[in-house]
């Protein structure tokens, strides 16, 4: 769609290859290659229906109009980074996608299912959408392993043994299998956030939402979490990520969406958005971000 | 970290600091103060003790608990065990303890149920529901308990007399003599049925455990409640039927000025129970509300984002964390309810305080009487504390 099409798998020396099942149930061989310059090839699948559709979404908190006619389509395998000043509605928008917030006008379709008051539809959507929070939100009374197996056991009805094997697999993937028996309070912030990512992945979601996953972390821990997210991106996961990490956006995003005052102001490839901002608002935001770094 | 991995340089013990005999030394001051405090308290106890012994001698009052075996001669309206005024003081005091326990145990159970309901109601998003709960808590907490008990007792006294008693359902009478209900003529088969029910509860618990274990093995959740209901209700019914299904009901009926037959809840007991339950529930509601609010909304969101339904979120995530905050103040409320039951004396319910008071008036054994009351409350309170502390430790959060 943006930088490179699905044919990007043909880039020399793919480093990651894995088999995934897409939402149509077809097994597809996906080669998510890391290009030599550190950029990740796009895994956008234009042949499949879009993973997420937001159609003229409006939301108010009391009298405050926090989302204004938000239109956004995310293709299967696409990686979208959302940025914008605080209070611009970024978090509210992605929280609407798994209905942690309810929108009051417009339509939201996830994986082809429309979000409504229908609890069954909501269950179906939440099973397929994983979320990672700024403040981790691990369950403090459960071990790391129990945090990861809880939803597979109670939502996916998976036998405990399978759930534990799966959890260990993902904990290995985020490089903390040795912490499985510990409690969240015994881990560092970076480790907790990686557990949170593994916990979401244990549900084998098709879509992952990241709500400022590194904002609560010390600088030296940001990298370990970003590396985990880059790894996910390289595997072709559909992702929407609210973050101010411009380096991550440049490396991973197919598209950057800039929001301000509840609206999507600009959207395009990272180069287009960061190097050639069209609107004054984005120029102002970028100058502030760059000054801060 | 085991000792083996530690650098030997860091394995030495901290050095001992020599004690310096100077008022500027913190530890010397600590020791002096402790000696002083223990000495003062010891002298006060000695003075109280010797004073008491001297006064008892002067007034020729015999000490000791020998009076417990004398005939009490005091009538007690309500008794869980057979009692007659010709019985001993010991028996009378036992009846008092049981009456205290009767109001405390039932009160704790009901106050927990009512308080939890109101606490959850106050958190409701429904305006009316949360305001009603808020109003209840504010009114109940702000009025003195004694006033509330007198209010309920007055309400009970305001009910019509036995002859004009309310009769909402056949066999049920509500009057200023209390609430009268039909009672089952108790027989061996009923005891057997109760035992079968207890066995059913144990079996249902075992069944629940095995169902959970099976779910962990194959992932399929199982319905536990149909089997549990069958075990807890079906088993005693089967036992009762097998033993010939005895079924004799004793109906309350008005004879002369009062009722005979059936079973009754006295107006004193009802007033005390209602007063204690509604009052304590106001505090428990706030404890429960605080406990649930202490669980970060992020916990709800994370669990919901994983696809858990709100019932499961409450059961698996929120309650286990809220209980840790709820248990310690809940213990205080249980203790308060138990101790507040001594206000029974104000409305004529014969609990341990009431009976011990009468006893010490009749025998003059004031010290023994007060000691008995203290021992009873101490025993009940410590039992509640020990149980709740054990439960609290069992669910304590592991951190760092």
XYZ file of C-alpha atoms in Angstrom:
693
model
C 0.000 0.000 0.000
C 2.690 2.417 0.934
C 6.347 1.604 0.879
C 6.325 -1.922 -0.444
C 3.623 -4.304 -1.525
C 3.060 -7.940 -0.579
C 5.736 -8.837 -3.113
C 8.238 -7.499 -0.635
C 8.771 -11.077 0.419
C 11.090 -11.248 -2.533
C 13.561 -8.926 -0.863
C 16.910 -10.709 -0.544
C 17.656 -12.753 2.578
C 14.381 -12.785 4.547
C 15.210 -13.257 8.215
C 11.787 -14.225 9.539
C 9.539 -16.744 7.903
C 6.482 -18.121 9.548
C 3.160 -19.589 8.708
C 0.068 -17.778 9.784
C -3.635 -18.355 9.351
C -5.491 -15.360 8.054
C -9.042 -14.505 8.892
C -10.392 -16.427 5.925
C -8.878 -19.581 7.337
C -6.315 -19.943 4.545
C -2.825 -20.904 5.473
C -0.581 -18.334 3.917
C 3.148 -18.399 3.756
C 4.255 -14.958 4.787
C 7.768 -13.774 4.518
C 8.189 -10.770 6.680
C 11.623 -9.689 5.749
C 13.860 -7.277 7.479
C 15.445 -5.190 4.788
C 19.122 -4.496 4.997
C 18.601 -0.932 6.210
C 16.585 -2.108 9.228
C 13.205 -1.264 7.740
C 10.607 -3.965 7.781
C 8.915 -4.945 4.588
C 5.217 -4.347 4.475
C 2.895 -7.270 4.953
C -0.221 -5.382 3.897
C -2.708 -7.665 2.219
C -4.848 -5.716 -0.175
C -6.594 -8.887 -1.381
C -8.336 -9.455 1.969
C -11.155 -7.318 3.408
C -9.921 -4.587 5.783
C -9.239 -5.634 9.369
C -10.626 -2.443 10.885
C -12.999 0.156 9.471
C -13.940 3.353 11.290
C -16.663 5.213 9.436
C -17.512 8.754 10.557
C -17.019 7.900 14.214
C -18.030 10.553 16.734
C -17.722 10.464 20.487
C -18.390 12.860 23.317
C -17.298 12.834 26.961
C -20.206 14.787 28.395
C -20.252 17.933 26.303
C -16.669 17.488 25.155
C -16.484 16.334 21.524
C -13.464 14.003 21.634
C -13.721 12.178 18.293
C -14.928 14.110 15.240
C -15.865 12.228 12.089
C -12.945 9.842 12.350
C -12.516 7.761 9.194
C -9.842 5.081 9.195
C -9.322 1.818 7.325
C -6.657 -0.624 8.371
C -5.848 -3.469 6.005
C -4.951 -6.940 7.179
C -1.250 -6.982 8.034
C -1.007 -3.202 8.028
C 0.895 -1.373 10.750
C -0.463 2.019 11.663
C 1.183 4.402 14.075
C -1.057 7.074 15.579
C 0.549 10.206 16.959
C -0.617 13.593 18.119
C -0.566 15.916 21.113
C -2.044 14.701 24.391
C -5.799 15.059 24.508
C -6.072 14.650 20.747
C -8.222 11.510 21.021
C -5.613 8.907 19.963
C -6.161 6.631 22.953
C -9.917 7.129 22.872
C -9.968 6.087 19.221
C -8.136 2.817 19.723
C -10.088 2.110 22.910
C -13.248 2.391 20.809
C -11.972 -0.408 18.574
C -12.396 -3.035 21.333
C -15.186 -1.069 22.971
C -13.432 -0.109 26.181
C -15.072 3.173 25.176
C -18.354 3.301 23.279
C -18.709 5.605 20.303
C -21.991 7.467 19.935
C -22.157 7.979 16.194
C -20.799 6.256 13.114
C -19.781 2.657 12.524
C -16.822 0.567 13.620
C -16.182 -2.786 11.948
C -13.529 -5.126 13.252
C -12.722 -8.259 11.286
C -15.993 -7.699 9.414
C -18.100 -7.588 12.593
C -19.833 -4.361 13.541
C -19.459 -3.133 17.116
C -22.850 -2.655 18.731
C -24.666 -3.437 21.952
C -24.663 -7.089 20.866
C -22.612 -8.874 23.526
C -21.886 -11.870 21.283
C -20.377 -9.632 18.620
C -18.358 -7.903 21.326
C -17.081 -11.248 22.653
C -16.097 -12.291 19.140
C -14.233 -9.026 18.544
C -12.417 -8.980 21.881
C -11.188 -12.509 21.259
C -9.494 -11.355 18.069
C -8.154 -8.000 19.279
C -5.258 -7.914 21.734
C -4.436 -4.781 23.670
C -1.360 -3.505 25.455
C -1.734 -0.615 27.900
C 0.521 2.200 28.995
C 0.324 1.037 32.604
C 0.721 -2.703 31.772
C -2.344 -3.707 33.831
C -0.981 -7.125 34.684
C -2.999 -9.031 37.283
C -0.920 -8.654 40.467
C -2.429 -11.650 42.269
C -1.501 -14.081 39.501
C 1.948 -15.287 38.429
C 3.328 -14.290 35.036
C 2.347 -17.700 33.700
C -1.179 -17.456 35.171
C -1.540 -13.974 33.670
C -0.843 -15.523 30.267
C -3.009 -18.630 30.659
C -6.080 -16.969 32.224
C -7.800 -15.905 29.000
C -6.890 -18.986 26.929
C -8.360 -21.185 29.692
C -11.520 -19.178 30.451
C -12.239 -17.618 27.051
C -10.725 -20.020 24.527
C -11.611 -23.063 26.724
C -8.127 -24.430 26.296
C -6.830 -27.258 28.495
C -4.499 -25.854 31.148
C -1.536 -27.863 29.893
C -1.895 -26.519 26.344
C -2.402 -22.992 27.646
C 0.792 -23.264 29.692
C 2.770 -24.604 26.748
C 1.462 -21.766 24.608
C 2.262 -19.211 27.329
C 5.812 -20.529 27.690
C 6.226 -20.305 23.923
C 5.239 -16.627 23.905
C 7.195 -15.840 27.066
C 10.228 -17.316 25.293
C 9.423 -15.146 22.299
C 9.461 -12.000 24.449
C 12.636 -13.374 26.106
C 11.488 -13.844 29.712
C 10.593 -17.551 30.094
C 12.645 -17.712 33.303
C 10.245 -15.268 35.033
C 7.156 -17.444 34.505
C 6.700 -18.378 38.182
C 7.220 -14.851 39.503
C 4.554 -12.289 40.280
C 4.283 -9.044 38.252
C 5.384 -6.972 41.265
C 8.747 -8.725 41.170
C 9.548 -7.642 37.585
C 10.943 -4.446 36.098
C 8.686 -2.179 34.027
C 10.140 -3.366 30.740
C 9.682 -7.006 31.733
C 6.098 -6.335 32.841
C 5.243 -4.741 29.524
C 6.731 -7.714 27.653
C 4.605 -10.031 29.802
C 1.597 -7.889 28.873
C 2.442 -8.353 25.194
C 2.846 -12.116 25.671
C -0.467 -12.234 27.580
C -2.254 -10.573 24.669
C -0.537 -12.834 22.127
C -1.610 -15.990 23.984
C -5.138 -15.306 22.709
C -3.690 -15.486 19.170
C -5.289 -12.199 18.173
C -5.467 -11.075 14.553
C -5.098 -7.442 15.557
C -2.972 -5.824 18.241
C -3.657 -2.414 19.751
C -0.862 -0.624 21.600
C -1.824 2.361 23.756
C 1.423 4.253 24.429
C 3.204 1.042 25.474
C 6.517 2.715 26.297
C 5.358 5.969 27.899
C 5.556 4.655 31.462
C 8.994 3.110 31.035
C 12.495 4.230 31.950
C 14.581 5.050 28.866
C 16.752 1.945 29.158
C 13.671 -0.288 29.123
C 11.968 1.310 26.140
C 14.225 -0.470 23.692
C 13.452 -4.001 24.935
C 9.724 -3.352 24.502
C 10.135 -1.702 21.101
C 12.293 -4.638 19.951
C 9.474 -6.988 20.904
C 7.011 -4.897 18.911
C 9.344 -4.773 15.897
C 9.540 -8.564 16.049
C 5.744 -8.764 16.017
C 5.566 -6.346 13.115
C 8.076 -8.441 11.209
C 5.753 -11.414 11.597
C 2.990 -9.578 9.756
C 0.709 -8.747 12.716
C -1.965 -6.123 12.064
C -1.125 -3.360 14.519
C -2.368 0.036 15.576
C 0.088 1.721 17.847
C -0.313 5.001 19.680
C 3.229 6.173 20.344
C 5.585 9.097 20.195
C 8.532 6.876 19.297
C 9.349 8.371 15.908
C 12.213 5.954 15.291
C 9.841 3.040 15.774
C 7.282 4.649 13.479
C 9.848 5.124 10.736
C 11.138 1.581 11.061
C 7.832 -0.249 11.294
C 4.843 1.795 10.188
C 3.162 1.397 6.830
C 1.229 4.506 7.657
C 1.384 7.282 10.219
C -1.829 8.975 11.304
C -1.629 12.387 12.961
C -4.547 13.363 15.188
C -5.334 16.693 16.794
C -8.439 17.819 18.674
C -10.316 14.615 17.879
C -9.728 14.677 14.152
C -7.410 12.841 11.822
C -5.467 15.750 10.394
C -2.877 14.010 8.225
C -2.091 10.474 7.247
C 0.543 8.932 5.002
C 3.866 7.103 4.915
C 6.272 7.963 7.731
C 8.461 9.882 5.258
C 5.541 11.931 3.951
C 4.217 12.749 7.421
C 7.493 13.409 9.210
C 9.538 14.989 6.401
C 6.852 16.885 4.571
C 4.083 17.945 6.963
C 1.297 19.686 5.081
C -0.609 21.327 7.926
C 0.504 23.904 10.438
C -0.767 21.765 13.309
C 1.476 18.837 12.353
C 4.437 21.176 11.806
C 3.922 22.597 15.299
C 3.589 19.120 16.831
C 6.723 17.822 15.115
C 8.754 20.851 16.159
C 7.702 20.282 19.783
C 8.445 16.554 19.643
C 11.867 17.143 18.080
C 12.711 19.816 20.610
C 11.796 17.421 23.361
C 14.144 14.719 22.050
C 20.364 -15.831 46.545
C 22.328 -18.589 48.224
C 25.451 -17.922 50.265
C 27.609 -19.781 47.770
C 27.151 -17.094 45.135
C 28.062 -14.224 47.470
C 31.575 -12.829 47.439
C 33.260 -13.992 50.698
C 34.106 -10.359 51.477
C 30.404 -9.652 51.968
C 29.646 -12.664 54.141
C 30.812 -11.209 57.432
C 28.262 -10.258 60.093
C 27.510 -6.634 61.017
C 29.817 -5.358 63.804
C 28.464 -5.153 67.367
C 28.245 -1.619 68.717
C 29.334 -1.396 72.372
C 26.746 -0.018 74.786
C 27.756 3.451 75.976
C 26.524 4.394 79.459
C 25.280 7.858 78.602
C 21.904 9.590 78.525
C 22.791 10.673 74.971
C 22.823 7.037 73.808
C 19.615 6.156 72.012
C 19.598 2.565 73.247
C 20.199 3.541 76.872
C 17.238 5.916 76.684
C 15.130 3.140 75.182
C 15.977 0.727 77.995
C 15.332 3.327 80.728
C 11.935 4.228 79.309
C 10.880 0.602 79.016
C 11.888 -0.166 82.611
C 9.995 2.922 83.761
C 6.792 2.065 81.881
C 6.760 -1.561 83.016
C 7.380 -0.434 86.611
C 4.513 2.091 86.602
C 2.042 -0.368 85.043
C 3.135 -3.079 87.494
C 2.594 -0.781 90.488
C -0.870 0.240 89.246
C -1.899 -3.414 88.863
C -0.508 -4.236 92.325
C -2.355 -1.302 93.892
C -5.659 -2.263 92.197
C -5.267 -5.863 93.269
C -4.356 -5.244 96.906
C -7.039 -2.567 97.211
C -9.669 -4.968 95.883
C -8.596 -7.814 98.178
C -8.626 -5.444 101.179
C -12.101 -4.057 100.357
C -13.529 -7.547 99.852
C -12.194 -8.575 103.256
C -13.651 -5.494 104.946
C -17.073 -6.153 103.403
C -16.819 -9.886 104.026
C -17.573 -10.793 100.418
C -16.459 -14.281 99.487
C -14.509 -14.479 96.265
C -14.414 -17.353 93.837
C -16.755 -18.968 91.385
C -18.583 -21.217 93.850
C -21.810 -19.260 93.273
C -22.033 -20.708 89.774
C -23.437 -23.947 91.191
C -26.177 -22.230 93.179
C -29.758 -22.035 91.974
C -30.233 -18.978 89.729
C -33.929 -18.410 90.236
C -33.906 -15.947 87.379
C -36.386 -16.361 84.524
C -35.082 -16.270 80.965
C -37.612 -15.871 78.173
C -35.469 -17.107 75.302
C -33.190 -20.105 75.504
C -31.608 -22.317 72.893
C -31.027 -25.080 75.434
C -33.651 -26.244 77.951
C -33.683 -23.886 80.920
C -35.693 -23.474 84.075
C -35.322 -20.836 86.837
C -34.394 -23.632 89.226
C -31.252 -24.316 87.173
C -27.820 -23.077 88.275
C -26.179 -19.736 87.499
C -23.750 -21.615 85.262
C -26.649 -22.844 83.156
C -28.168 -19.357 83.082
C -24.897 -17.803 81.950
C -24.503 -20.502 79.286
C -27.956 -19.583 77.999
C -26.782 -15.954 77.912
C -23.666 -16.823 75.925
C -25.758 -18.808 73.450
C -28.188 -15.890 73.117
C -25.259 -13.563 72.403
C -23.906 -16.013 69.826
C -27.372 -16.387 68.302
C -27.592 -12.683 67.594
C -23.892 -12.274 66.683
C -23.626 -15.174 64.221
C -26.932 -14.500 62.457
C -26.138 -10.778 62.554
C -22.698 -11.178 60.974
C -24.089 -13.322 58.152
C -27.023 -10.981 57.412
C -24.956 -7.790 57.792
C -22.387 -9.166 55.320
C -25.074 -9.965 52.755
C -26.930 -6.661 53.184
C -23.738 -4.587 53.390
C -22.197 -6.164 50.294
C -25.413 -5.617 48.337
C -25.621 -1.961 49.353
C -21.899 -1.415 48.727
C -22.242 -2.771 45.177
C -25.475 -0.788 44.694
C -23.663 2.422 45.616
C -21.210 1.735 42.772
C -24.027 1.224 40.278
C -24.171 3.478 37.232
C -27.939 3.736 37.763
C -28.594 7.124 39.395
C -31.547 6.018 41.529
C -29.916 2.817 42.778
C -26.652 4.524 43.760
C -28.434 7.438 45.445
C -30.679 5.138 47.479
C -27.628 3.203 48.663
C -25.768 6.436 49.417
C -28.715 7.794 51.400
C -28.983 4.564 53.389
C -25.293 4.609 54.313
C -25.271 8.249 55.340
C -28.420 8.045 57.481
C -27.610 4.720 59.165
C -23.988 5.572 59.922
C -24.790 8.966 61.364
C -27.369 7.904 63.967
C -26.295 6.320 67.285
C -26.886 2.578 67.445
C -28.665 2.767 70.819
C -31.184 5.195 69.303
C -31.766 2.840 66.381
C -32.254 -0.147 68.690
C -34.801 1.792 70.756
C -36.494 2.833 67.501
C -36.843 -0.763 66.309
C -38.003 -1.893 69.741
C -40.645 0.853 69.743
C -41.733 -0.285 66.287
C -42.067 -3.849 67.620
C -44.056 -2.609 70.622
C -46.270 -0.604 68.265
C -47.465 -3.753 66.542
C -51.034 -4.839 67.407
C -51.650 -7.173 70.318
C -52.008 -10.973 69.912
C -55.780 -10.809 69.413
C -55.510 -8.247 66.600
C -52.288 -9.691 65.206
C -51.496 -9.410 61.521
C -51.963 -12.692 59.712
C -50.492 -12.243 56.229
C -50.251 -15.964 55.446
C -52.082 -18.892 57.019
C -50.216 -19.852 60.186
C -47.994 -16.746 60.355
C -48.806 -14.127 62.980
C -47.096 -10.787 63.545
C -47.897 -9.024 66.779
C -46.178 -7.248 69.675
C -45.431 -10.734 71.019
C -43.163 -11.308 68.025
C -43.331 -13.248 64.803
C -44.941 -16.679 65.008
C -44.488 -19.318 62.330
C -45.482 -22.945 61.898
C -42.771 -25.310 63.065
C -41.902 -28.818 62.077
C -42.241 -31.461 64.789
C -38.593 -32.467 65.026
C -37.858 -36.181 64.676
C -34.845 -38.410 64.077
C -35.506 -38.430 60.346
C -35.045 -34.664 60.229
C -31.706 -34.829 61.997
C -30.674 -37.488 59.480
C -31.796 -35.224 56.633
C -29.746 -32.313 57.999
C -26.708 -34.573 58.263
C -27.357 -35.737 54.687
C -27.457 -32.108 53.591
C -24.097 -31.448 55.227
C -22.737 -34.520 53.461
C -24.259 -33.153 50.240
C -22.406 -29.847 50.666
C -19.118 -31.683 51.147
C -19.819 -33.897 48.097
C -20.817 -30.866 46.001
C -17.576 -29.146 46.987
C -15.584 -32.241 45.992
C -17.550 -32.436 42.745
C -16.767 -28.766 42.013
C -13.083 -29.405 42.577
C -13.016 -32.393 40.275
C -15.017 -30.490 37.626
C -12.463 -27.675 37.781
C -9.629 -30.200 37.487
C -11.327 -31.769 34.465
C -11.746 -28.324 32.884
C -8.055 -27.673 33.367
C -7.352 -31.005 31.634
C -9.583 -30.691 28.562
C -10.583 -27.024 28.556
C -14.336 -27.640 28.635
C -16.093 -25.713 31.417
C -18.752 -27.769 33.188
C -21.993 -26.808 34.803
C -21.560 -27.431 38.482
C -24.807 -26.114 39.902
C -27.269 -28.821 38.704
C -25.264 -31.571 40.403
C -24.618 -29.348 43.417
C -28.338 -28.620 43.855
C -29.146 -32.311 43.453
C -26.583 -33.243 46.105
C -27.406 -30.512 48.612
C -31.214 -30.692 48.296
C -31.849 -34.115 46.735
C -29.782 -36.141 49.165
C -31.562 -34.971 52.355
C -34.971 -35.341 50.666
C -34.104 -38.903 49.676
C -32.970 -39.707 53.213
C -36.112 -38.147 54.660
C -38.352 -40.128 52.256
C -36.455 -43.349 53.018
C -37.083 -42.818 56.737
C -40.844 -42.663 56.203
C -41.201 -38.940 55.490
C -42.462 -37.819 58.909
C -44.346 -34.546 58.563
C -46.091 -33.129 61.583
C -46.503 -29.379 61.662
C -47.089 -27.507 64.859
C -49.320 -24.524 64.064
C -49.301 -21.466 66.278
C -52.720 -20.710 67.683
C -54.101 -18.055 69.994
C -54.984 -19.486 73.379
C -56.202 -16.908 75.818
C -53.837 -13.943 75.804
C -50.917 -15.546 74.007
C -49.899 -17.975 71.302
C -49.142 -21.642 71.768
C -47.263 -23.930 69.378
C -45.233 -23.085 66.339
C -41.985 -21.259 66.669
C -41.478 -17.643 67.488
C -39.025 -14.824 67.061
C -39.329 -12.514 70.041
C -39.760 -8.761 69.474
C -36.593 -8.135 71.525
C -34.503 -10.465 69.395
C -36.011 -9.081 66.178
C -35.368 -5.466 67.226
C -31.781 -6.220 68.257
C -31.064 -8.221 65.115
C -32.610 -5.678 62.737
C -30.852 -2.814 64.508
C -27.417 -4.469 64.538
C -27.713 -5.746 60.961
C -28.876 -2.483 59.387
C -26.349 -0.448 61.385
C -23.334 -2.665 60.689
C -24.377 -3.115 57.047
C -23.937 0.649 56.578
C -20.273 0.311 57.542
C -19.740 -2.931 55.632
C -21.199 -1.283 52.511
C -18.472 1.344 52.645
C -15.781 -1.281 53.242
C -16.961 -3.268 50.214
C -17.228 -0.147 48.067
C -13.727 0.948 49.050
C -12.409 -2.543 48.365
C -13.852 -2.712 44.870
C -12.748 0.855 44.100
C -9.243 0.009 45.280
C -8.916 -2.299 42.280
C -7.645 -0.138 39.438
C -10.031 0.271 36.484
C -7.085 -0.870 34.363
C -7.639 -4.355 35.790
C -11.223 -4.375 34.464
C -10.076 -3.048 31.117
C -7.225 -5.516 30.730
C -9.481 -8.451 31.587
C -12.267 -7.257 29.284
C -9.783 -6.640 26.468
C -8.762 -10.293 26.827
C -12.380 -11.261 26.162
C -13.546 -12.095 29.705
C -17.205 -11.378 30.497
C -17.901 -9.048 33.411
C -18.981 -11.902 35.724
C -15.679 -13.683 35.145
C -13.751 -10.430 35.561
C -15.387 -9.895 38.959
C -14.782 -13.489 40.061
C -11.275 -14.063 38.718
C -9.693 -10.617 38.814
C -11.504 -8.001 40.888
C -12.796 -9.891 43.954
C -9.521 -11.706 44.738
C -7.805 -8.303 44.823
C -10.631 -6.431 46.557
C -10.845 -9.062 49.350
C -7.328 -8.178 50.505
C -8.474 -4.637 51.185
C -11.874 -5.704 52.529
C -10.897 -8.374 55.079
C -9.093 -6.334 57.803
C -11.815 -3.638 58.209
C -14.460 -6.357 57.821
C -12.944 -8.084 60.868
C -13.338 -4.837 62.830
C -16.988 -4.620 61.813
C -17.666 -8.220 62.859
C -16.053 -7.514 66.229
C -18.067 -4.311 66.577
C -21.324 -6.100 65.829
C -20.536 -8.781 68.414
C -19.627 -6.255 71.096
C -22.519 -3.932 70.205
C -24.885 -6.835 70.856
C -24.328 -6.048 74.549
C -26.692 -3.088 74.014
C -29.345 -5.826 74.152
C -29.612 -4.946 77.810
C -31.338 -1.685 76.824
C -34.248 -3.409 75.094
C -34.582 -6.421 77.332
C -33.021 -9.128 75.212
C -31.297 -11.502 77.599
C -27.757 -11.820 76.284
C -24.674 -12.584 78.374
C -24.366 -9.002 79.656
C -27.978 -8.883 80.743
C -27.834 -12.232 82.528
C -24.408 -11.601 84.072
C -25.693 -8.240 85.334
C -28.663 -9.882 87.020
C -26.344 -12.538 88.418
C -23.964 -10.030 89.965
C -26.876 -8.063 91.409
C -28.321 -11.178 93.032
C -25.028 -12.663 94.268
C -22.914 -9.547 94.794
C -20.086 -11.238 92.903
C -19.312 -8.140 90.847
C -15.688 -8.929 90.017
C -16.468 -12.467 88.941
C -19.463 -11.290 86.927
C -17.470 -8.665 85.046
C -14.620 -11.153 84.575
C -17.048 -13.632 83.012
C -18.420 -11.005 80.623
C -14.897 -9.982 79.650
C -13.782 -13.566 79.178
C -16.789 -14.339 76.960
C -16.291 -11.321 74.691
C -12.546 -11.857 74.583
C -13.026 -15.466 73.542
C -15.570 -14.644 70.828
C -13.566 -11.678 69.539
C -10.266 -13.538 69.486
C -11.901 -16.435 67.644
C -13.238 -14.061 64.976
C -9.877 -12.277 64.761
C -7.888 -15.481 64.485
C -10.151 -16.859 61.766
C -10.124 -13.617 59.761
C -6.355 -13.207 60.115
C -5.858 -16.758 58.941
C -8.097 -16.076 55.932
C -6.324 -12.795 55.221
C -2.910 -14.459 55.321
C -4.151 -17.168 52.981
C -5.063 -14.663 50.263
C -2.174 -12.232 50.849
C -0.594 -10.676 47.791
C 2.937 -11.736 46.888
C 5.009 -8.717 46.033
C 8.780 -8.448 45.720
